[in-house]
CSV table of N, CA and C in Angstrom, one decimal:
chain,number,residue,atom,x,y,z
A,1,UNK,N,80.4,95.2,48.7
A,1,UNK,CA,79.8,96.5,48.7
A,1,UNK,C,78.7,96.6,49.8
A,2,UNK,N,78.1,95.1,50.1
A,2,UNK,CA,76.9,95.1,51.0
A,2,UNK,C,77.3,95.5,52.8
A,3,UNK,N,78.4,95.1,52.7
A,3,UNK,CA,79.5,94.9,53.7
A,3,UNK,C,79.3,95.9,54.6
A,4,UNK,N,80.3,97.1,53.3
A,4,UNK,CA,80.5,98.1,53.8
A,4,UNK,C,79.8,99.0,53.7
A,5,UNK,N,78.6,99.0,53.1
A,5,UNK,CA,77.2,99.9,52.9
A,5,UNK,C,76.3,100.0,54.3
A,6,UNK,N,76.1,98.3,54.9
A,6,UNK,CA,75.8,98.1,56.2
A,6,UNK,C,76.4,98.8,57.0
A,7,UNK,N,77.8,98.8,57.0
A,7,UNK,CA,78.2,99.3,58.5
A,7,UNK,C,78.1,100.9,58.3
A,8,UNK,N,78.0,101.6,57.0
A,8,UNK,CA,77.5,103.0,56.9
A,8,UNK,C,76.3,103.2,57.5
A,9,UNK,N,75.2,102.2,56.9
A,9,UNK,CA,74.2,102.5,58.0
A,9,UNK,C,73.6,102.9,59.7
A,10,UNK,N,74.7,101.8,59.8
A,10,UNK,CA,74.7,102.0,61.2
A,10,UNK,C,75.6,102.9,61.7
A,11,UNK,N,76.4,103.8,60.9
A,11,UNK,CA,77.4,105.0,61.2
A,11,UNK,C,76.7,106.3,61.5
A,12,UNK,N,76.3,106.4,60.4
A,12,UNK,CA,75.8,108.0,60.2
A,12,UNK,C,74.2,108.1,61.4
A,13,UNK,N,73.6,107.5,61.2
A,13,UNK,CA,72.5,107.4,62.3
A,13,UNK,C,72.9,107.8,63.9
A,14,UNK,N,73.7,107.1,64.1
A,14,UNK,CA,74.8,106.8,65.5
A,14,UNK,C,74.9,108.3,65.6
A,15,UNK,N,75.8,108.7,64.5
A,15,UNK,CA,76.4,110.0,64.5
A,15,UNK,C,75.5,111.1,64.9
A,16,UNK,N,74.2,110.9,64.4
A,16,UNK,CA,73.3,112.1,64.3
A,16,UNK,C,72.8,112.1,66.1
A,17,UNK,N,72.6,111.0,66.9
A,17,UNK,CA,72.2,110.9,67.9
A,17,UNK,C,73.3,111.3,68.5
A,18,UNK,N,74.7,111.1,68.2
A,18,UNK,CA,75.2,111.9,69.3
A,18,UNK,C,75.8,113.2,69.1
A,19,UNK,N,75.3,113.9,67.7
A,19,UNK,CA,75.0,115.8,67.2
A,19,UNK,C,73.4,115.8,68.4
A,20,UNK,N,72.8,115.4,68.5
A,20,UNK,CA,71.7,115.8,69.1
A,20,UNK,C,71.8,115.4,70.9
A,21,UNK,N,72.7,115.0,71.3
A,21,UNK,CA,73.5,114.3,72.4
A,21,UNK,C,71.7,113.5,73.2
A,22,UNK,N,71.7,112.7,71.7
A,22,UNK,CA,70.8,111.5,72.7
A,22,UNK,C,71.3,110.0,72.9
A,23,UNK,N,70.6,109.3,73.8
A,23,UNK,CA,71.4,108.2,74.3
A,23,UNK,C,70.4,106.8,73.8
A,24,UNK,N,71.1,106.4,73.1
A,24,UNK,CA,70.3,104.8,72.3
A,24,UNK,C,70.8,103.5,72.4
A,25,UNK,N,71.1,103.2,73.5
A,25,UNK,CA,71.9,102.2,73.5
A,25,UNK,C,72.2,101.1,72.5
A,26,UNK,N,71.3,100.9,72.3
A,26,UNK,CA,71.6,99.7,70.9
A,26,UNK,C,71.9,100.0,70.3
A,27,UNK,N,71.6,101.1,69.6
A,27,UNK,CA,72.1,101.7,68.4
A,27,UNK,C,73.7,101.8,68.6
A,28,UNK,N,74.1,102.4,70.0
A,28,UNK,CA,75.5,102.4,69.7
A,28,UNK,C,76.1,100.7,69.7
A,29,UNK,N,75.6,100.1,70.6
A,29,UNK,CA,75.5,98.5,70.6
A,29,UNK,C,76.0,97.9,69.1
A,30,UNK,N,75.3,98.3,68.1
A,30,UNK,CA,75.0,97.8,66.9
A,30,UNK,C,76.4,98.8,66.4
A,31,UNK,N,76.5,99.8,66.5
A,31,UNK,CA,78.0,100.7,65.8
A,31,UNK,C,79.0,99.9,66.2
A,32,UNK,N,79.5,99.6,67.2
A,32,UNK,CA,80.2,99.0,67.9
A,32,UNK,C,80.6,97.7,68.1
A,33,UNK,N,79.3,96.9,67.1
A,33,UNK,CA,79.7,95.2,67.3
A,33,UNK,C,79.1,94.8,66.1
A,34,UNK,N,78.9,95.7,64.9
A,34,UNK,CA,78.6,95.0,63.9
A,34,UNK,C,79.5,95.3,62.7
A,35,UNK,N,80.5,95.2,63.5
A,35,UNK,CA,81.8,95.7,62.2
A,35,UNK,C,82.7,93.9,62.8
A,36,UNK,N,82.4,93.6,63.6
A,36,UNK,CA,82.7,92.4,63.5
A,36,UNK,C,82.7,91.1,62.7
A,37,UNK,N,81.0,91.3,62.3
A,37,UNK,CA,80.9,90.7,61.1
A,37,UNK,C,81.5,90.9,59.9
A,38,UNK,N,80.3,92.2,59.8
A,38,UNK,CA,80.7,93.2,58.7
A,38,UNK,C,82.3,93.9,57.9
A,39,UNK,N,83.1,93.8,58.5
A,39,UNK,CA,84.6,94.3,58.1
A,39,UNK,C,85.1,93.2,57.6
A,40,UNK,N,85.5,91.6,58.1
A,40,UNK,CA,85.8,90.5,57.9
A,40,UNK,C,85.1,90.2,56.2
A,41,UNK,N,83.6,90.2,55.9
A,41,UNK,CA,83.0,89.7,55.3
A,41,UNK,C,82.9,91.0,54.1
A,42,UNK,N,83.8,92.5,54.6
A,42,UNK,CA,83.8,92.8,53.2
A,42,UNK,C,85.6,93.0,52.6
A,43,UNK,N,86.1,92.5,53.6
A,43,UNK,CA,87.6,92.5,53.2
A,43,UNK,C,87.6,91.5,52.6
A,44,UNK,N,86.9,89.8,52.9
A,44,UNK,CA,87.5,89.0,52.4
A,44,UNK,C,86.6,88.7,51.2
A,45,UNK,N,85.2,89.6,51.0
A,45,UNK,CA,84.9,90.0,49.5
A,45,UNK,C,85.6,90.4,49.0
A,46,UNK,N,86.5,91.5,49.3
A,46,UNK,CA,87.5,92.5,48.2
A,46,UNK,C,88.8,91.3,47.8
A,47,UNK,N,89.1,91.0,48.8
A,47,UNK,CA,90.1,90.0,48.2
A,47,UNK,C,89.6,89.2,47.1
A,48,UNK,N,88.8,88.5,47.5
A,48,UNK,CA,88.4,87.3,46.5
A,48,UNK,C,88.1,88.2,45.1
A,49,UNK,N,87.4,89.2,45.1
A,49,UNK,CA,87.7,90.0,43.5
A,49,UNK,C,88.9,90.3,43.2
A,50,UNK,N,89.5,91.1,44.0
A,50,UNK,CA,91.0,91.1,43.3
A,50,UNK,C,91.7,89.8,43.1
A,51,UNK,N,91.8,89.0,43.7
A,51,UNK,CA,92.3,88.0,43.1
A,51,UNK,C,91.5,87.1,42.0
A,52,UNK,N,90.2,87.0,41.7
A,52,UNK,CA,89.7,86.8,40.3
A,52,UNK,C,90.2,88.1,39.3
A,53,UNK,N,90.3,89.4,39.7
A,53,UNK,CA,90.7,90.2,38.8
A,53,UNK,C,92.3,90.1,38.5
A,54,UNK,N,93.1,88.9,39.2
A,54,UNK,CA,94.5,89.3,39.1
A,54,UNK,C,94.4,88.2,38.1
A,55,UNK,N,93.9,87.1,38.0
A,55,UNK,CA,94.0,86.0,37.2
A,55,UNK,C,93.5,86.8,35.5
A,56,UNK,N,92.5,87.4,35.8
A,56,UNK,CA,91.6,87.7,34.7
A,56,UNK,C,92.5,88.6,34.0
A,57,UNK,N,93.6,89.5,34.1
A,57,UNK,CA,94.0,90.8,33.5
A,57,UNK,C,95.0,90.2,33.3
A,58,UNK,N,95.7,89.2,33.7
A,58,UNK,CA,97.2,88.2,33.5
A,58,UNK,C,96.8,87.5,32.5
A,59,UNK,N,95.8,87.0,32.4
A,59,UNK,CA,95.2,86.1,31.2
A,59,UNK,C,95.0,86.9,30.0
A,60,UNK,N,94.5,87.9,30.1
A,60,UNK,CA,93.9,88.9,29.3
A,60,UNK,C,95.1,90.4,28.3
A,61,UNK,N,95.7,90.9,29.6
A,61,UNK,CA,97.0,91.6,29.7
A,61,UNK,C,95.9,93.1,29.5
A,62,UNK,N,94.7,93.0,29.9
A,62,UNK,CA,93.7,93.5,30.0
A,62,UNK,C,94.2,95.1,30.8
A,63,UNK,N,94.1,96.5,30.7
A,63,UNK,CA,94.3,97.9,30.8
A,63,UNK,C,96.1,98.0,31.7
A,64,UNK,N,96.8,96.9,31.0
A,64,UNK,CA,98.1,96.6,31.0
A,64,UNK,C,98.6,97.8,29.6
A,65,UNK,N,100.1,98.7,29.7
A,65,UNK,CA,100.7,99.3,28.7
A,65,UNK,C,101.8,98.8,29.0
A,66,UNK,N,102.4,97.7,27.4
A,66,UNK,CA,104.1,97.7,27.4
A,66,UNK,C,104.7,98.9,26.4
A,67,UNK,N,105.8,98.2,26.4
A,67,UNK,CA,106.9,99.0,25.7
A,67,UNK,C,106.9,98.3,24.3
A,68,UNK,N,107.6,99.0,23.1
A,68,UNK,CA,107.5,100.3,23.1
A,68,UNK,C,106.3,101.3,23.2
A,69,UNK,N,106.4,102.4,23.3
A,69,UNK,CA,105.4,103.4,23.8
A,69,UNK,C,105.7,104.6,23.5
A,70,UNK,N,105.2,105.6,22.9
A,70,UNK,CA,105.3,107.0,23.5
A,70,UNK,C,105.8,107.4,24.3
A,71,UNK,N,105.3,107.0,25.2
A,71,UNK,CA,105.8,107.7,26.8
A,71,UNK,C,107.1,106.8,27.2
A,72,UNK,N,107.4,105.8,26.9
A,72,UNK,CA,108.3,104.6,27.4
A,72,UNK,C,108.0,104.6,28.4
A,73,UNK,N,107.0,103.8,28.8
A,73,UNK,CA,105.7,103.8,30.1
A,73,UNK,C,105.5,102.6,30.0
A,74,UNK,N,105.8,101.5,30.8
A,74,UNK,CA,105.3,100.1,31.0
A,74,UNK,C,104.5,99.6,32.3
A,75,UNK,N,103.3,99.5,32.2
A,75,UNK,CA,102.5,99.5,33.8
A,75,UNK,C,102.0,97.7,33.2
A,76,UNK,N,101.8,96.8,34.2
A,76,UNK,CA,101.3,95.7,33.9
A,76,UNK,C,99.9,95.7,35.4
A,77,UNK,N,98.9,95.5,35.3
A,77,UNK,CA,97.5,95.6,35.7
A,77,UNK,C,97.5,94.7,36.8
A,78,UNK,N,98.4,93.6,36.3
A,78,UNK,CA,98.0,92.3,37.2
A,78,UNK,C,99.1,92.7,38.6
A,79,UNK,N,100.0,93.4,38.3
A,79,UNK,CA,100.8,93.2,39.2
A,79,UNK,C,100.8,94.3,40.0
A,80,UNK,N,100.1,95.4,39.5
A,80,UNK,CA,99.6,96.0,40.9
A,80,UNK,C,98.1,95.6,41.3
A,81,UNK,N,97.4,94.6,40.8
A,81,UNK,CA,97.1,94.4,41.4
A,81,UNK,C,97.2,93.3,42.6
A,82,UNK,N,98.1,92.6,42.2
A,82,UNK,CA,99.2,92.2,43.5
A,82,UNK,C,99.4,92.5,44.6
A,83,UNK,N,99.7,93.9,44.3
A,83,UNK,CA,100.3,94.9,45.5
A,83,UNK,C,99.0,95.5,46.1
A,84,UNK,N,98.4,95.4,45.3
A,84,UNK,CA,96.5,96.1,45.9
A,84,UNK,C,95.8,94.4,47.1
A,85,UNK,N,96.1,93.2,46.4
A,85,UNK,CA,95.6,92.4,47.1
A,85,UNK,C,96.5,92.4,48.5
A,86,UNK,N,97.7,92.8,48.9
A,86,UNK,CA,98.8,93.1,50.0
A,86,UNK,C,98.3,93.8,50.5
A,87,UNK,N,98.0,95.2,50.3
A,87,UNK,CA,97.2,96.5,51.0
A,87,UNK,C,96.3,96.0,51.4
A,88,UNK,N,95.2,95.8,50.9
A,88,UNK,CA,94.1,95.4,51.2
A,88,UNK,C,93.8,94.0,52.8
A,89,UNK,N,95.0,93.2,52.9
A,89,UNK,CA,95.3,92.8,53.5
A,89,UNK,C,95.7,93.2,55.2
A,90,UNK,N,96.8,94.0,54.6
A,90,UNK,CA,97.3,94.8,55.9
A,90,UNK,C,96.7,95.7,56.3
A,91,UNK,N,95.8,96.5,55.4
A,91,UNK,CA,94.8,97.7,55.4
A,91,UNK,C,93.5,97.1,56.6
A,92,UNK,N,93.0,95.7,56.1
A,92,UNK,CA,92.0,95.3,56.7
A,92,UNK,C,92.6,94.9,58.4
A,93,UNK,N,93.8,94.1,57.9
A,93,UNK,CA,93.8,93.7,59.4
A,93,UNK,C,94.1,95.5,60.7
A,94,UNK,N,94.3,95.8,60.2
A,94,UNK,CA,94.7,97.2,61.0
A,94,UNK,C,93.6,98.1,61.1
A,95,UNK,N,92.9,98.5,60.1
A,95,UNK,CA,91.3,98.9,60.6
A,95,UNK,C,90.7,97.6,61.5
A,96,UNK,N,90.7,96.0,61.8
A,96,UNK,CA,90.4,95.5,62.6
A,96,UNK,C,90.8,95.9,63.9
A,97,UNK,N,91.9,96.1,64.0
A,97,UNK,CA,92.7,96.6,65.5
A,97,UNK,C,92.4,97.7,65.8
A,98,UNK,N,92.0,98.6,65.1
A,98,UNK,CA,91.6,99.9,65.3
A,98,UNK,C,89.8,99.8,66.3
A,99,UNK,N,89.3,99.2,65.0
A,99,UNK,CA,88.1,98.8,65.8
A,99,UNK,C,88.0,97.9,66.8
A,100,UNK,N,88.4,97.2,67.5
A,100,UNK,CA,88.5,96.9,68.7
A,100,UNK,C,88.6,97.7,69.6
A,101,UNK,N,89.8,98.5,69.7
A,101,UNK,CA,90.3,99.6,70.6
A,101,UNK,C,89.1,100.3,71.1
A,102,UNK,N,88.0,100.9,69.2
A,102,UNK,CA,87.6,101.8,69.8
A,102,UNK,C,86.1,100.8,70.5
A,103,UNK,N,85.7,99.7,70.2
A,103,UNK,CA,85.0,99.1,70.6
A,103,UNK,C,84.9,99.0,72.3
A,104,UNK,N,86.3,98.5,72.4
A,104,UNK,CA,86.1,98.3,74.2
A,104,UNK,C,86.3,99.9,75.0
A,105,UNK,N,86.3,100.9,74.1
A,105,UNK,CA,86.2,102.3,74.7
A,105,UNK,C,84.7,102.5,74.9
A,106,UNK,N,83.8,102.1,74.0
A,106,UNK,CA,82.7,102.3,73.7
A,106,UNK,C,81.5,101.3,74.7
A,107,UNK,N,82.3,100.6,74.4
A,107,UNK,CA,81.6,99.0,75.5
A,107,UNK,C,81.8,99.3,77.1
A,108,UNK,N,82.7,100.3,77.6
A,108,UNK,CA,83.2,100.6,78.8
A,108,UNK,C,81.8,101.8,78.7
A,109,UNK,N,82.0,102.8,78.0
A,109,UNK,CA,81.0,104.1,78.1
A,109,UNK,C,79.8,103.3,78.3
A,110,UNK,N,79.7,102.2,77.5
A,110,UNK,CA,78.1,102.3,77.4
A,110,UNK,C,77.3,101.3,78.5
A,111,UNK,N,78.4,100.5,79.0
A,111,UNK,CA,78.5,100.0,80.4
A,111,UNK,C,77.9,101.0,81.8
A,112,UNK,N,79.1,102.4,81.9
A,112,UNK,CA,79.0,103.6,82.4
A,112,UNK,C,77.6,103.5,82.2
A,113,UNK,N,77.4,104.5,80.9
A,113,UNK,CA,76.1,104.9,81.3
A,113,UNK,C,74.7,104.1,81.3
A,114,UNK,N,74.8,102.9,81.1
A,114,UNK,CA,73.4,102.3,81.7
A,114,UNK,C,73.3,102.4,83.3
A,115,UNK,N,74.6,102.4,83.9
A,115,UNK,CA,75.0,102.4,85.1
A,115,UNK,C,74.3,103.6,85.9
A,116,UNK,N,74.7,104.8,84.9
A,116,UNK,CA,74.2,105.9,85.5
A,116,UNK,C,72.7,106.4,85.1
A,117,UNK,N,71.8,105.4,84.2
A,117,UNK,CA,70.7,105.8,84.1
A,117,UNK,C,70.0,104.5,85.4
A,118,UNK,N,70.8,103.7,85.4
A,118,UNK,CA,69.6,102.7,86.3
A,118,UNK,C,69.2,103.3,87.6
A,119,UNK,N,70.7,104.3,88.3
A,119,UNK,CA,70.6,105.3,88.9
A,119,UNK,C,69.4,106.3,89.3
A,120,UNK,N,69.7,107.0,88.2
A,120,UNK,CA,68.7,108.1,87.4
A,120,UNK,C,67.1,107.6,87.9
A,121,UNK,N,67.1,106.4,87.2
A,121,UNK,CA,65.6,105.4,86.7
A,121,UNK,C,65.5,105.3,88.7
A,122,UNK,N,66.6,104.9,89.2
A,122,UNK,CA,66.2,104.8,90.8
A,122,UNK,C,65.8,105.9,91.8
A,123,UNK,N,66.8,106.9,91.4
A,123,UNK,CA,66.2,108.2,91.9
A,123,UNK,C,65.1,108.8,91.6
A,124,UNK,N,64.1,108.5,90.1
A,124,UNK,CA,63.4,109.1,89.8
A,124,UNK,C,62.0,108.0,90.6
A,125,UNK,N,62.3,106.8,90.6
A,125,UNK,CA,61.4,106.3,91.1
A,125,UNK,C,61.1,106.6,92.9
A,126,UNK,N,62.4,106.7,93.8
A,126,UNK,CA,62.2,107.8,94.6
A,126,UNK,C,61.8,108.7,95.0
A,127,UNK,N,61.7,109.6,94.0
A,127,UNK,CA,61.1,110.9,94.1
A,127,UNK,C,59.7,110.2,93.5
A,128,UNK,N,59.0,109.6,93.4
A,128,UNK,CA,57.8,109.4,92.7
A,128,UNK,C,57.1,108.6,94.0
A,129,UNK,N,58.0,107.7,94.8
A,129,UNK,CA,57.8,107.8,96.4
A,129,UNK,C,57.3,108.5,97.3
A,130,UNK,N,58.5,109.2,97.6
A,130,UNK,CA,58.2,110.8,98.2
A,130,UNK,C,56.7,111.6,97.9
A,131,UNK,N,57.0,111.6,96.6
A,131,UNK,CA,55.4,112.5,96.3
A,131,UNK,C,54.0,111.8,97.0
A,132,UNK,N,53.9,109.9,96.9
A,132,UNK,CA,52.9,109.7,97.1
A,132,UNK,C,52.6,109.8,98.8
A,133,UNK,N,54.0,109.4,99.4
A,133,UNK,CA,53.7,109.3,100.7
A,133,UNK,C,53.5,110.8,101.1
A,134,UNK,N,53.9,112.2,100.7
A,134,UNK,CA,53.9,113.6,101.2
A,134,UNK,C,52.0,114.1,100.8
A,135,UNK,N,51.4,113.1,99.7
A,135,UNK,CA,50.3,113.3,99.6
A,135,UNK,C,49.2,112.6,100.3
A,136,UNK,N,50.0,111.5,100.8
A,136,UNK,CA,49.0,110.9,101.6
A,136,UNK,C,49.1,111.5,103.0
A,137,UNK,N,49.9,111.8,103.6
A,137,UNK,CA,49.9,112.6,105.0
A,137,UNK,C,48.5,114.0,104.6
């Protein structure tokens, strides 16, 4: 939960800065490279519960329904959770790849624009030239 609460943090903030179109470099820095950690360390949290929860409801037969029944409805708990520890798997690794993708799109922009502020920062110190020498004549 810590995992993925973290990398919310550093989402929505990100987000607001660029509704306001301002430029923070770290902050995107940190959107961008702290899901590295963060994604790894809350997938392989979720796993490790579902798999204590697969043992624990197999043992238990815990919000498992057999037959007979009413409904003739037989669901067993453990064995989807099974199939949830699978998703969860393929789910993770493919939000990983996804985040990369958008990572090196982002690592390229943000490359760009320091590029175009060092610029900026050069031309402004130029013009801050200009001014002293046109006042000293």
């Amino acid at each position: 939960m810590v995992a993925w609460s973290g990398i919310e943090v550093l989402r929505y903030p990100y987000y607001i800065t660029q509704i306001y179109e301002l430029f923070l470099p770290y902050l995107m820095w940190l959107r961008y490279n702290a899901w590295v950690i963060m994604y790894p360390l809350g997938i392989i949290s979720e796993l490790f519960l579902v798999y204590h929860g697969i043992q624990l409801t197999a043992s238990s037969d815990r919000w498992s329904v057999h037959l007979p029944n009413y409904f003739n409805f037989s669901f067993n708990f453990s064995y989807y959770l099974c199939i949830h520890f699978v998703a969860i798997a393929i789910a993770g690794v493919s939000m990983m790849n996804y985040m990369k993708g958008q990572r090196i799109k982002a690592m390229k922009k943000l490359n760009r624009l320091n590029s175009m502020k060092e610029v900026y920062d050069c031309q402004v110190d130029l013009l801050k030239i200009r001014k002293k020498k046109s006042k000293s004549k």
